[in-house]
Amino acid sequence: MVDCGGTLVRERRGMALAFVLGFLLLIGILVSTVMLLTRQADQISLRDHRDTQVELAFQSAMSYCRARWAKDSLLDAETWSEIVWVDPGRVGYKVQVKPWGAWIRVTTRVLLRGDSGVSRTVDVAGSRRNDSLPALALVSGGQDLELRRQANLVGDFWGTGQLRMTGGAHRGAVMRDPFKIARLLPPTRSIDAWWASTNQAWNAKTALDTSLEWQLDTSGVCRITGSVRDREIRCAGRARIENVDLDNVVVLANRLDLAGKVRARHVLLAARQVAIVRGDIVLDGQILAKDSAVVSGGSLDMQKGILMVSGFARPTGFADGDSLSASIVRLDGVKGRGLVVYTGAHAGRSVRDVHFQTDSLVDWSGVWISAGGARLRGKLAGTFVGNTVVWNDPQGIPWEGRLEGLEIRHSTHRQVLTWPWDPHLEPLCVAIK
């Protein structure tokens, strides 16, 4: 006899057991999935919270620096550091500040229950809006301005002297406020302090930026070509920078020669003597010269950059075979834009001594600043600020306060301009690492 009923019961019990086990397995998978998703959400939330704390710490550090600068403007020439706790022992930051060329470098390290290992370096400049500037300003007290032939000034004139037209033309307002005019010349404490620290690094053969790969070249000519990034290059002689793509690079040499096609981002290029610039240059960063600079032909685009010459004169002149005096900025036949500054460390014995010179082929958009005398020709869409302008008559005799052969047209497009560091101006972040 075959027991069909018992077999059927056992089969049904097996099927029920398999169903229960499958259901429990499914429940386990669902519970594990929910727990995993919850854990991932917690991790994402924790990471977002940490990222928020880090970002707020960076913002707090910059606010703290602004407050320190506003309280004590002498800190712009000092290297200083401080630890600030937002939540004592739990959340804070260490901030280190030092002059960095014409700007200021701020390095912030976030402290979260100790050292988070997260840091950020920001290069900070001053900033001005172009609509807060005149077309032309003369800083020397009582300096008259005579607009001679082919001298056209479209925009406001700031000066304490008289404005006369003897062949030229002016369309705009005249403002006479000696204090406001004098504030247009940037302070030099920060750049002077940076050059002093650079001299120490030069003599000790140490790096200016220890976060970069270090390269020392003691040959007469150091050639920089191709593609270079994240490096500091020290050249004991002349650095020839030609047909190159630079990114996050520092170059310090006795002399700089830029030529060919150069694309440079987040750079500091400094010459202890002379900088010679020619070719097709697009620069985001700084070109600094301790003595003199010549920009000859081609194009120089410094929309996010600065060319700054301190003007520590050398008795042999600023270029081999050149009869002009040392301590000068000279723009010859160049088309460009950006900020060019002569700080006037060697301003000469007389306001007639020329330390800033352009020729009739120059076509520039931006701002020129000269703490010495200037002989200007060509076209400028923007602003010139200087001690005085000088014109030479046919006999070569210099006449101060006379302008001929220059067209200045103040830009009507509102924009924020990168300025040399000035603690009284609104800080402007120009580079982040």
JSON list of N, CA, C and O in Angstrom, two decimals, residues 147-198:
[
{"chain": "A", "resi": 147, "resn": "LEU", "atom": "N", "xyz": [47.57, 120.55, -22.05]},
{"chain": "A", "resi": 147, "resn": "LEU", "atom": "CA", "xyz": [47.30, 119.59, -23.11]},
{"chain": "A", "resi": 147, "resn": "LEU", "atom": "C", "xyz": [47.67, 120.22, -24.44]},
{"chain": "A", "resi": 147, "resn": "LEU", "atom": "O", "xyz": [47.00, 121.12, -24.93]},
{"chain": "A", "resi": 148, "resn": "ARG", "atom": "N", "xyz": [48.76, 119.73, -25.04]},
{"chain": "A", "resi": 148, "resn": "ARG", "atom": "CA", "xyz": [49.23, 120.25, -26.30]},
{"chain": "A", "resi": 148, "resn": "ARG", "atom": "C", "xyz": [48.62, 119.46, -27.45]},
{"chain": "A", "resi": 148, "resn": "ARG", "atom": "O", "xyz": [47.69, 118.66, -27.25]},
{"chain": "A", "resi": 149, "resn": "ARG", "atom": "N", "xyz": [49.15, 119.63, -28.63]},
{"chain": "A", "resi": 149, "resn": "ARG", "atom": "CA", "xyz": [48.54, 119.01, -29.81]},
{"chain": "A", "resi": 149, "resn": "ARG", "atom": "C", "xyz": [48.52, 117.48, -29.67]},
{"chain": "A", "resi": 149, "resn": "ARG", "atom": "O", "xyz": [49.45, 116.88, -29.12]},
{"chain": "A", "resi": 150, "resn": "GLN", "atom": "N", "xyz": [47.43, 116.89, -30.19]},
{"chain": "A", "resi": 150, "resn": "GLN", "atom": "CA", "xyz": [47.22, 115.45, -30.16]},
{"chain": "A", "resi": 150, "resn": "GLN", "atom": "C", "xyz": [47.23, 114.89, -28.74]},
{"chain": "A", "resi": 150, "resn": "GLN", "atom": "O", "xyz": [47.55, 113.72, -28.52]},
{"chain": "A", "resi": 151, "resn": "ALA", "atom": "N", "xyz": [46.88, 115.73, -27.79]},
{"chain": "A", "resi": 151, "resn": "ALA", "atom": "CA", "xyz": [46.70, 115.26, -26.41]},
{"chain": "A", "resi": 151, "resn": "ALA", "atom": "C", "xyz": [45.22, 115.38, -26.08]},
{"chain": "A", "resi": 151, "resn": "ALA", "atom": "O", "xyz": [44.71, 116.49, -25.89]},
{"chain": "A", "resi": 152, "resn": "ASN", "atom": "N", "xyz": [44.52, 114.27, -26.03]},
{"chain": "A", "resi": 152, "resn": "ASN", "atom": "CA", "xyz": [43.08, 114.25, -25.80]},
{"chain": "A", "resi": 152, "resn": "ASN", "atom": "C", "xyz": [42.79, 113.47, -24.52]},
{"chain": "A", "resi": 152, "resn": "ASN", "atom": "O", "xyz": [43.22, 112.32, -24.35]},
{"chain": "A", "resi": 153, "resn": "LEU", "atom": "N", "xyz": [42.03, 114.10, -23.64]},
{"chain": "A", "resi": 153, "resn": "LEU", "atom": "CA", "xyz": [41.69, 113.52, -22.35]},
{"chain": "A", "resi": 153, "resn": "LEU", "atom": "C", "xyz": [40.17, 113.43, -22.25]},
{"chain": "A", "resi": 153, "resn": "LEU", "atom": "O", "xyz": [39.48, 114.44, -22.16]},
{"chain": "A", "resi": 154, "resn": "VAL", "atom": "N", "xyz": [39.65, 112.20, -22.28]},
{"chain": "A", "resi": 154, "resn": "VAL", "atom": "CA", "xyz": [38.21, 111.97, -22.17]},
{"chain": "A", "resi": 154, "resn": "VAL", "atom": "C", "xyz": [37.96, 111.30, -20.83]},
{"chain": "A", "resi": 154, "resn": "VAL", "atom": "O", "xyz": [38.25, 110.11, -20.65]},
{"chain": "A", "resi": 155, "resn": "GLY", "atom": "N", "xyz": [37.47, 112.05, -19.87]},
{"chain": "A", "resi": 155, "resn": "GLY", "atom": "CA", "xyz": [37.28, 111.56, -18.51]},
{"chain": "A", "resi": 155, "resn": "GLY", "atom": "C", "xyz": [37.72, 112.62, -17.51]},
{"chain": "A", "resi": 155, "resn": "GLY", "atom": "O", "xyz": [38.22, 113.68, -17.89]},
{"chain": "A", "resi": 156, "resn": "ASP", "atom": "N", "xyz": [37.59, 112.31, -16.23]},
{"chain": "A", "resi": 156, "resn": "ASP", "atom": "CA", "xyz": [37.88, 113.28, -15.19]},
{"chain": "A", "resi": 156, "resn": "ASP", "atom": "C", "xyz": [39.38, 113.49, -15.02]},
{"chain": "A", "resi": 156, "resn": "ASP", "atom": "O", "xyz": [40.18, 112.56, -15.19]},
{"chain": "A", "resi": 157, "resn": "PHE", "atom": "N", "xyz": [39.75, 114.72, -14.67]},
{"chain": "A", "resi": 157, "resn": "PHE", "atom": "CA", "xyz": [41.12, 115.07, -14.32]},
{"chain": "A", "resi": 157, "resn": "PHE", "atom": "C", "xyz": [41.17, 115.40, -12.83]},
{"chain": "A", "resi": 157, "resn": "PHE", "atom": "O", "xyz": [40.40, 116.24, -12.36]},
{"chain": "A", "resi": 158, "resn": "TRP", "atom": "N", "xyz": [42.07, 114.72, -12.10]},
{"chain": "A", "resi": 158, "resn": "TRP", "atom": "CA", "xyz": [42.29, 115.02, -10.69]},
{"chain": "A", "resi": 158, "resn": "TRP", "atom": "C", "xyz": [43.66, 115.66, -10.54]},
{"chain": "A", "resi": 158, "resn": "TRP", "atom": "O", "xyz": [44.68, 115.08, -10.93]},
{"chain": "A", "resi": 159, "resn": "GLY", "atom": "N", "xyz": [43.70, 116.84, -9.97]},
{"chain": "A", "resi": 159, "resn": "GLY", "atom": "CA", "xyz": [44.97, 117.51, -9.76]},
{"chain": "A", "resi": 159, "resn": "GLY", "atom": "C", "xyz": [44.76, 118.81, -9.01]},
{"chain": "A", "resi": 159, "resn": "GLY", "atom": "O", "xyz": [43.65, 119.38, -9.02]},
{"chain": "A", "resi": 160, "resn": "THR", "atom": "N", "xyz": [45.80, 119.30, -8.35]},
{"chain": "A", "resi": 160, "resn": "THR", "atom": "CA", "xyz": [45.67, 120.54, -7.58]},
{"chain": "A", "resi": 160, "resn": "THR", "atom": "C", "xyz": [46.07, 121.77, -8.37]},
{"chain": "A", "resi": 160, "resn": "THR", "atom": "O", "xyz": [45.91, 122.89, -7.90]},
{"chain": "A", "resi": 161, "resn": "GLY", "atom": "N", "xyz": [46.59, 121.57, -9.60]},
{"chain": "A", "resi": 161, "resn": "GLY", "atom": "CA", "xyz": [46.99, 122.70, -10.43]},
{"chain": "A", "resi": 161, "resn": "GLY", "atom": "C", "xyz": [45.92, 123.06, -11.45]},
{"chain": "A", "resi": 161, "resn": "GLY", "atom": "O", "xyz": [44.78, 122.59, -11.40]},
{"chain": "A", "resi": 162, "resn": "GLN", "atom": "N", "xyz": [46.31, 123.88, -12.40]},
{"chain": "A", "resi": 162, "resn": "GLN", "atom": "CA", "xyz": [45.39, 124.34, -13.43]},
{"chain": "A", "resi": 162, "resn": "GLN", "atom": "C", "xyz": [45.47, 123.43, -14.65]},
{"chain": "A", "resi": 162, "resn": "GLN", "atom": "O", "xyz": [46.50, 122.79, -14.92]},
{"chain": "A", "resi": 163, "resn": "LEU", "atom": "N", "xyz": [44.36, 123.36, -15.39]},
{"chain": "A", "resi": 163, "resn": "LEU", "atom": "CA", "xyz": [44.29, 122.59, -16.62]},
{"chain": "A", "resi": 163, "resn": "LEU", "atom": "C", "xyz": [44.12, 123.55, -17.79]},
{"chain": "A", "resi": 163, "resn": "LEU", "atom": "O", "xyz": [43.17, 124.34, -17.83]},
{"chain": "A", "resi": 164, "resn": "ARG", "atom": "N", "xyz": [45.06, 123.50, -18.75]},
{"chain": "A", "resi": 164, "resn": "ARG", "atom": "CA", "xyz": [45.02, 124.41, -19.89]},
{"chain": "A", "resi": 164, "resn": "ARG", "atom": "C", "xyz": [45.09, 123.61, -21.20]},
{"chain": "A", "resi": 164, "resn": "ARG", "atom": "O", "xyz": [45.72, 122.56, -21.25]},
{"chain": "A", "resi": 165, "resn": "MET", "atom": "N", "xyz": [44.41, 124.11, -22.23]},
{"chain": "A", "resi": 165, "resn": "MET", "atom": "CA", "xyz": [44.43, 123.49, -23.56]},
{"chain": "A", "resi": 165, "resn": "MET", "atom": "C", "xyz": [45.16, 124.40, -24.53]},
{"chain": "A", "resi": 165, "resn": "MET", "atom": "O", "xyz": [44.75, 125.54, -24.74]},
{"chain": "A", "resi": 166, "resn": "THR", "atom": "N", "xyz": [46.25, 123.90, -25.13]},
{"chain": "A", "resi": 166, "resn": "THR", "atom": "CA", "xyz": [46.97, 124.64, -26.17]},
{"chain": "A", "resi": 166, "resn": "THR", "atom": "C", "xyz": [47.14, 123.72, -27.38]},
{"chain": "A", "resi": 166, "resn": "THR", "atom": "O", "xyz": [48.27, 123.43, -27.80]},
{"chain": "A", "resi": 167, "resn": "GLY", "atom": "N", "xyz": [46.01, 123.24, -27.87]},
{"chain": "A", "resi": 167, "resn": "GLY", "atom": "CA", "xyz": [46.05, 122.31, -29.00]},
{"chain": "A", "resi": 167, "resn": "GLY", "atom": "C", "xyz": [45.39, 120.98, -28.68]},
{"chain": "A", "resi": 167, "resn": "GLY", "atom": "O", "xyz": [44.95, 120.27, -29.58]},
{"chain": "A", "resi": 168, "resn": "GLY", "atom": "N", "xyz": [45.32, 120.62, -27.41]},
{"chain": "A", "resi": 168, "resn": "GLY", "atom": "CA", "xyz": [44.67, 119.39, -26.99]},
{"chain": "A", "resi": 168, "resn": "GLY", "atom": "C", "xyz": [43.23, 119.64, -26.56]},
{"chain": "A", "resi": 168, "resn": "GLY", "atom": "O", "xyz": [42.70, 120.75, -26.72]},
{"chain": "A", "resi": 169, "resn": "ALA", "atom": "N", "xyz": [42.57, 118.62, -26.02]},
{"chain": "A", "resi": 169, "resn": "ALA", "atom": "CA", "xyz": [41.16, 118.74, -25.63]},
{"chain": "A", "resi": 169, "resn": "ALA", "atom": "C", "xyz": [40.89, 117.90, -24.40]},
{"chain": "A", "resi": 169, "resn": "ALA", "atom": "O", "xyz": [41.54, 116.87, -24.16]},
{"chain": "A", "resi": 170, "resn": "HIS", "atom": "N", "xyz": [39.92, 118.38, -23.60]},
{"chain": "A", "resi": 170, "resn": "HIS", "atom": "CA", "xyz": [39.49, 117.65, -22.41]},
{"chain": "A", "resi": 170, "resn": "HIS", "atom": "C", "xyz": [37.97, 117.64, -22.35]},
{"chain": "A", "resi": 170, "resn": "HIS", "atom": "O", "xyz": [37.32, 118.67, -22.53]},
{"chain": "A", "resi": 171, "resn": "ARG", "atom": "N", "xyz": [37.40, 116.47, -22.09]},
{"chain": "A", "resi": 171, "resn": "ARG", "atom": "CA", "xyz": [35.97, 116.35, -21.88]},
{"chain": "A", "resi": 171, "resn": "ARG", "atom": "C", "xyz": [35.73, 115.55, -20.60]},
{"chain": "A", "resi": 171, "resn": "ARG", "atom": "O", "xyz": [35.96, 114.35, -20.54]},
{"chain": "A", "resi": 172, "resn": "GLY", "atom": "N", "xyz": [35.32, 116.26, -19.54]},
{"chain": "A", "resi": 172, "resn": "GLY", "atom": "CA", "xyz": [35.11, 115.63, -18.25]},
{"chain": "A", "resi": 172, "resn": "GLY", "atom": "C", "xyz": [35.20, 116.65, -17.14]},
{"chain": "A", "resi": 172, "resn": "GLY", "atom": "O", "xyz": [35.34, 117.86, -17.39]},
{"chain": "A", "resi": 173, "resn": "ALA", "atom": "N", "xyz": [35.15, 116.18, -15.90]},
{"chain": "A", "resi": 173, "resn": "ALA", "atom": "CA", "xyz": [35.17, 117.07, -14.74]},
{"chain": "A", "resi": 173, "resn": "ALA", "atom": "C", "xyz": [36.60, 117.23, -14.23]},
{"chain": "A", "resi": 173, "resn": "ALA", "atom": "O", "xyz": [37.52, 116.49, -14.60]},
{"chain": "A", "resi": 174, "resn": "VAL", "atom": "N", "xyz": [36.79, 118.25, -13.38]},
{"chain": "A", "resi": 174, "resn": "VAL", "atom": "CA", "xyz": [38.07, 118.51, -12.71]},
{"chain": "A", "resi": 174, "resn": "VAL", "atom": "C", "xyz": [37.83, 118.44, -11.22]},
{"chain": "A", "resi": 174, "resn": "VAL", "atom": "O", "xyz": [36.92, 119.08, -10.69]},
{"chain": "A", "resi": 175, "resn": "MET", "atom": "N", "xyz": [38.64, 117.66, -10.52]},
{"chain": "A", "resi": 175, "resn": "MET", "atom": "CA", "xyz": [38.50, 117.51, -9.07]},
{"chain": "A", "resi": 175, "resn": "MET", "atom": "C", "xyz": [39.82, 117.86, -8.40]},
{"chain": "A", "resi": 175, "resn": "MET", "atom": "O", "xyz": [40.88, 117.39, -8.83]},
{"chain": "A", "resi": 176, "resn": "ARG", "atom": "N", "xyz": [39.76, 118.67, -7.35]},
{"chain": "A", "resi": 176, "resn": "ARG", "atom": "CA", "xyz": [40.97, 119.08, -6.63]},
{"chain": "A", "resi": 176, "resn": "ARG", "atom": "C", "xyz": [40.82, 118.71, -5.16]},
{"chain": "A", "resi": 176, "resn": "ARG", "atom": "O", "xyz": [40.23, 119.43, -4.38]},
{"chain": "A", "resi": 177, "resn": "ASP", "atom": "N", "xyz": [41.33, 117.54, -4.81]},
{"chain": "A", "resi": 177, "resn": "ASP", "atom": "CA", "xyz": [41.32, 117.05, -3.43]},
{"chain": "A", "resi": 177, "resn": "ASP", "atom": "C", "xyz": [42.65, 116.35, -3.20]},
{"chain": "A", "resi": 177, "resn": "ASP", "atom": "O", "xyz": [42.83, 115.19, -3.55]},
{"chain": "A", "resi": 178, "resn": "PRO", "atom": "N", "xyz": [43.66, 117.06, -2.64]},
{"chain": "A", "resi": 178, "resn": "PRO", "atom": "CA", "xyz": [45.01, 116.50, -2.54]},
{"chain": "A", "resi": 178, "resn": "PRO", "atom": "C", "xyz": [45.09, 115.20, -1.76]},
{"chain": "A", "resi": 178, "resn": "PRO", "atom": "O", "xyz": [45.86, 114.31, -2.10]},
{"chain": "A", "resi": 179, "resn": "PHE", "atom": "N", "xyz": [44.26, 115.05, -0.71]},
{"chain": "A", "resi": 179, "resn": "PHE", "atom": "CA", "xyz": [44.30, 113.82, 0.08]},
{"chain": "A", "resi": 179, "resn": "PHE", "atom": "C", "xyz": [43.80, 112.64, -0.75]},
{"chain": "A", "resi": 179, "resn": "PHE", "atom": "O", "xyz": [44.42, 111.57, -0.78]},
{"chain": "A", "resi": 180, "resn": "LYS", "atom": "N", "xyz": [42.70, 112.82, -1.45]},
{"chain": "A", "resi": 180, "resn": "LYS", "atom": "CA", "xyz": [42.15, 111.74, -2.27]},
{"chain": "A", "resi": 180, "resn": "LYS", "atom": "C", "xyz": [43.07, 111.39, -3.42]},
{"chain": "A", "resi": 180, "resn": "LYS", "atom": "O", "xyz": [43.21, 110.21, -3.77]},
{"chain": "A", "resi": 181, "resn": "ILE", "atom": "N", "xyz": [43.72, 112.41, -4.00]},
{"chain": "A", "resi": 181, "resn": "ILE", "atom": "CA", "xyz": [44.64, 112.15, -5.10]},
{"chain": "A", "resi": 181, "resn": "ILE", "atom": "C", "xyz": [45.86, 111.35, -4.61]},
{"chain": "A", "resi": 181, "resn": "ILE", "atom": "O", "xyz": [46.28, 110.38, -5.25]},
{"chain": "A", "resi": 182, "resn": "ALA", "atom": "N", "xyz": [46.41, 111.74, -3.46]},
{"chain": "A", "resi": 182, "resn": "ALA", "atom": "CA", "xyz": [47.60, 111.06, -2.95]},
{"chain": "A", "resi": 182, "resn": "ALA", "atom": "C", "xyz": [47.34, 109.59, -2.65]},
{"chain": "A", "resi": 182, "resn": "ALA", "atom": "O", "xyz": [48.24, 108.75, -2.76]},
{"chain": "A", "resi": 183, "resn": "ARG", "atom": "N", "xyz": [46.09, 109.25, -2.27]},
{"chain": "A", "resi": 183, "resn": "ARG", "atom": "CA", "xyz": [45.76, 107.88, -1.93]},
{"chain": "A", "resi": 183, "resn": "ARG", "atom": "C", "xyz": [45.73, 106.95, -3.16]},
{"chain": "A", "resi": 183, "resn": "ARG", "atom": "O", "xyz": [45.63, 105.74, -3.00]},
{"chain": "A", "resi": 184, "resn": "LEU", "atom": "N", "xyz": [45.82, 107.54, -4.36]},
{"chain": "A", "resi": 184, "resn": "LEU", "atom": "CA", "xyz": [45.83, 106.71, -5.55]},
{"chain": "A", "resi": 184, "resn": "LEU", "atom": "C", "xyz": [47.16, 105.98, -5.73]},
{"chain": "A", "resi": 184, "resn": "LEU", "atom": "O", "xyz": [47.22, 104.94, -6.39]},
{"chain": "A", "resi": 185, "resn": "LEU", "atom": "N", "xyz": [48.25, 106.53, -5.17]},
{"chain": "A", "resi": 185, "resn": "LEU", "atom": "CA", "xyz": [49.54, 105.84, -5.24]},
{"chain": "A", "resi": 185, "resn": "LEU", "atom": "C", "xyz": [49.55, 104.73, -4.20]},
{"chain": "A", "resi": 185, "resn": "LEU", "atom": "O", "xyz": [49.35, 104.98, -3.01]},
{"chain": "A", "resi": 186, "resn": "PRO", "atom": "N", "xyz": [49.80, 103.49, -4.61]},
{"chain": "A", "resi": 186, "resn": "PRO", "atom": "CA", "xyz": [49.76, 102.38, -3.64]},
{"chain": "A", "resi": 186, "resn": "PRO", "atom": "C", "xyz": [50.94, 102.43, -2.68]},
{"chain": "A", "resi": 186, "resn": "PRO", "atom": "O", "xyz": [52.03, 102.89, -3.05]},
{"chain": "A", "resi": 187, "resn": "PRO", "atom": "N", "xyz": [50.75, 101.98, -1.43]},
{"chain": "A", "resi": 187, "resn": "PRO", "atom": "CA", "xyz": [51.87, 101.90, -0.50]},
{"chain": "A", "resi": 187, "resn": "PRO", "atom": "C", "xyz": [52.87, 100.84, -0.95]},
{"chain": "A", "resi": 187, "resn": "PRO", "atom": "O", "xyz": [52.52, 99.92, -1.69]},
{"chain": "A", "resi": 188, "resn": "THR", "atom": "N", "xyz": [54.10, 100.97, -0.49]},
{"chain": "A", "resi": 188, "resn": "THR", "atom": "CA", "xyz": [55.16, 100.06, -0.93]},
{"chain": "A", "resi": 188, "resn": "THR", "atom": "C", "xyz": [55.73, 99.21, 0.21]},
{"chain": "A", "resi": 188, "resn": "THR", "atom": "O", "xyz": [56.68, 98.46, -0.01]},
{"chain": "A", "resi": 189, "resn": "ARG", "atom": "N", "xyz": [55.15, 99.31, 1.41]},
{"chain": "A", "resi": 189, "resn": "ARG", "atom": "CA", "xyz": [55.71, 98.55, 2.54]},
{"chain": "A", "resi": 189, "resn": "ARG", "atom": "C", "xyz": [55.76, 97.05, 2.25]},
{"chain": "A", "resi": 189, "resn": "ARG", "atom": "O", "xyz": [56.74, 96.37, 2.54]},
{"chain": "A", "resi": 190, "resn": "SER", "atom": "N", "xyz": [54.67, 96.53, 1.69]},
{"chain": "A", "resi": 190, "resn": "SER", "atom": "CA", "xyz": [54.58, 95.09, 1.47]},
{"chain": "A", "resi": 190, "resn": "SER", "atom": "C", "xyz": [55.59, 94.61, 0.43]},
{"chain": "A", "resi": 190, "resn": "SER", "atom": "O", "xyz": [56.31, 93.63, 0.66]},
{"chain": "A", "resi": 191, "resn": "ILE", "atom": "N", "xyz": [55.67, 95.28, -0.72]},
{"chain": "A", "resi": 191, "resn": "ILE", "atom": "CA", "xyz": [56.59, 94.85, -1.77]},
{"chain": "A", "resi": 191, "resn": "ILE", "atom": "C", "xyz": [58.04, 95.04, -1.32]},
{"chain": "A", "resi": 191, "resn": "ILE", "atom": "O", "xyz": [58.91, 94.22, -1.62]},
{"chain": "A", "resi": 192, "resn": "ASP", "atom": "N", "xyz": [58.33, 96.09, -0.56]},
{"chain": "A", "resi": 192, "resn": "ASP", "atom": "CA", "xyz": [59.69, 96.29, -0.05]},
{"chain": "A", "resi": 192, "resn": "ASP", "atom": "C", "xyz": [60.06, 95.17, 0.92]},
{"chain": "A", "resi": 192, "resn": "ASP", "atom": "O", "xyz": [61.20, 94.66, 0.90]},
{"chain": "A", "resi": 193, "resn": "ALA", "atom": "N", "xyz": [59.12, 94.76, 1.77]},
{"chain": "A", "resi": 193, "resn": "ALA", "atom": "CA", "xyz": [59.37, 93.68, 2.72]},
{"chain": "A", "resi": 193, "resn": "ALA", "atom": "C", "xyz": [59.59, 92.36, 1.97]},
{"chain": "A", "resi": 193, "resn": "ALA", "atom": "O", "xyz": [60.43, 91.54, 2.35]},
{"chain": "A", "resi": 194, "resn": "TRP", "atom": "N", "xyz": [58.83, 92.17, 0.89]},
{"chain": "A", "resi": 194, "resn": "TRP", "atom": "CA", "xyz": [59.00, 90.94, 0.12]},
{"chain": "A", "resi": 194, "resn": "TRP", "atom": "C", "xyz": [60.37, 90.90, -0.54]},
{"chain": "A", "resi": 194, "resn": "TRP", "atom": "O", "xyz": [61.04, 89.86, -0.53]},
{"chain": "A", "resi": 195, "resn": "TRP", "atom": "N", "xyz": [60.82, 92.01, -1.12]},
{"chain": "A", "resi": 195, "resn": "TRP", "atom": "CA", "xyz": [62.15, 92.03, -1.73]},
{"chain": "A", "resi": 195, "resn": "TRP", "atom": "C", "xyz": [63.23, 91.77, -0.68]},
{"chain": "A", "resi": 195, "resn": "TRP", "atom": "O", "xyz": [64.23, 91.10, -0.96]},
{"chain": "A", "resi": 196, "resn": "ALA", "atom": "N", "xyz": [63.04, 92.29, 0.53]},
{"chain": "A", "resi": 196, "resn": "ALA", "atom": "CA", "xyz": [64.03, 92.04, 1.59]},
{"chain": "A", "resi": 196, "resn": "ALA", "atom": "C", "xyz": [64.09, 90.55, 1.93]},
{"chain": "A", "resi": 196, "resn": "ALA", "atom": "O", "xyz": [65.19, 89.98, 2.08]},
{"chain": "A", "resi": 197, "resn": "SER", "atom": "N", "xyz": [62.94, 89.89, 2.05]},
{"chain": "A", "resi": 197, "resn": "SER", "atom": "CA", "xyz": [62.93, 88.46, 2.34]},
{"chain": "A", "resi": 197, "resn": "SER", "atom": "C", "xyz": [63.48, 87.65, 1.17]},
{"chain": "A", "resi": 197, "resn": "SER", "atom": "O", "xyz": [64.13, 86.61, 1.35]},
{"chain": "A", "resi": 198, "resn": "THR", "atom": "N", "xyz": [63.24, 88.15, -0.06]},
{"chain": "A", "resi": 198, "resn": "THR", "atom": "CA", "xyz": [63.76, 87.48, -1.24]},
{"chain": "A", "resi": 198, "resn": "THR", "atom": "C", "xyz": [65.28, 87.53, -1.29]},
{"chain": "A", "resi": 198, "resn": "THR", "atom": "O", "xyz": [65.95, 86.56, -1.67]}
]
